[in-house]
Amino acid sequence: MTSAATATPLAASAEPRTPARLVPWLALAMTLLLAAAWAARDWSNLLALRLPDNDDMARLAQIRDWLNGQGFNDLMQYRVGPPGGSSMHWSRIPDLVPAALIVLLRPLMGQTGAEIVMVIAWPAMLFYAYLLLAVRIARRLAGERVAIPALLLAAIAFPTISLFIPGRIDHHALQIVLCFLLVDALIAAPGRRSGAVVGFATAISLAIGLESAPEILAAVAAMGLAWLAGGRDEDRRALGFAVALGGVTLFLLAFMRPTVWPEQWCDGFTPASSRGTLVLAGAWLLLGLAGTRTAGWKPRLAVAAVLGAAAAALTYKTSPVCLSGPYGALDPFLQHVWMRNVGEARDLFFGQDTIGTTVAYGGLALAGGLLVLPRLRDPKWRTFAIFLALSTVAAVLAIRVTYIVAGFAAIPFAVALVHAQGLGRRLAIWTIGAGIVWNYLGLEIDTVHVTKAIAEKRDRPLCILAAPLKAVAAQPTGTIIAPLDFGAYLTGMSNHHIVASVYHRNNSGNLAMYRFFLSPAARSEKLAHQWGIDYVAICPENLREDGMAPYRKGSLAEQLEGDGPAPAWLERIPTGGSIRLYRVH
């Protein structure tokens, strides 16, 4: 069987058409152009530091707290949840570069100016790295001719690119770049170096968060199949992967372990997930060592089966909480009324509110996963195809996986575009491989088939516009109780203490919020005084998710969202928007 090291790319015989030195400059030009266009479109929000997503606002608050003296390993959010705060399941790793940018720029343009530049520059830096890695992977698979098509299609690969727009400073874009680095090393010539890069990217990504776990499992599976059919180079890659994965994880445990280190969660860098990662590293170390004395795929399969079973049993013994997923310790009521309604955690086909969402997010990923299947003869393509196919299956089960997969799915279309004959065929390939086409099609479908879910989805952002949020922030500092969607925005845009937010470890604070709004007004008044609540905020679209109807009848939420007067113990404060803000008397 031909080894990956000697495989000939599809276009190796063709004369290179794009000088290699031009690609970084073209990628830079594309990055600056799109970043400027995206920033101009959302300029007023960026100036107000009202960022696109809950996670971006929470990340900004976390960075500020660190720069203002909170400990490096202290990831508590002290202004969220009950008195004493709530722990976050995040890592300090994604804070490093944004914090450095703020510190560097603050003497020149002040705190606010430095933050505005950072929320634009950091996603752009990651987008540039993503484009270069997409081109690098495409070149490994098909030679130099595919560089420009890969660059262009990667730049419009929705929904992947949506995580690189200005303001998207959460950890997801960094994880996308790490996944691309991982896959680039995966299809490179096998050896200790490529294995070490895969191990490094895996360890860092898992420490940042478990959102990329499906792609990592797909990559490990692809690497395992390559090891079965490979030789000494694959053994060396297995050893490099094991040493880097285990070594980086141990380094992180020594220097970046959060002060809050809960055993009941497997939702990020926790005791359970760390033990599982070290077990994985140990299994691959033994696999690499055994491979040096094992030839042929049948003996290797036997060794892999034994080690895999042992690793699974040890993981079950040492990290059982991981079997229930990242939300296993979440209160059952919150599971019912909140988490099961989170769209990004639901499946692609039946779990979404609209058909357009399924089309927009799944179109490119599914099409690319199918397009790569005929190229299984080449070892590099086989490894890439296995990774992409398994990731696509994961994307069907959880739509959030499409954020990473779509960028990879654009690469087979870039290769097909280079080898296509005729303008019509090229136009068809370009159209199907352009992620923004799927996004536009999804939007058009939802425009034609307007449903109640679509209407509510469109109205929801009105509740978190910059102007009314700033009006809430302008009130004297106090404790505010509001539905979950407010939490991160108020944390990032105000100095208030927020009872509830969209972070699952805040079990007690989130339960308190539901208890408060779903109680009759008289009961809610007692709770407000008992908990020291200063302000109440709500929007007409809040607390209407699937499963909420039985709890709303006669509740404070129903009264505040109606056309009648608020209870006497609440004084209305104008916000200039759809937020209904009240002061507690």
XYZ file of C-alpha atoms in Angstrom, residues 224 227-228 287 299-310:
16
model
C -6.010 5.279 14.070
C -1.883 3.520 11.881
C -3.514 0.140 11.158
C 0.011 1.909 20.552
C -1.975 -7.920 14.426
C -2.239 -4.131 14.665
C -6.022 -4.360 14.807
C -5.768 -6.833 17.663
C -3.399 -4.561 19.581
C -5.640 -1.527 18.933
C -8.723 -3.441 20.093
C -7.087 -4.456 23.370
C -5.699 -0.992 24.081
C -8.940 0.684 23.033
C -11.002 -1.517 25.333
C -8.591 -0.919 28.211
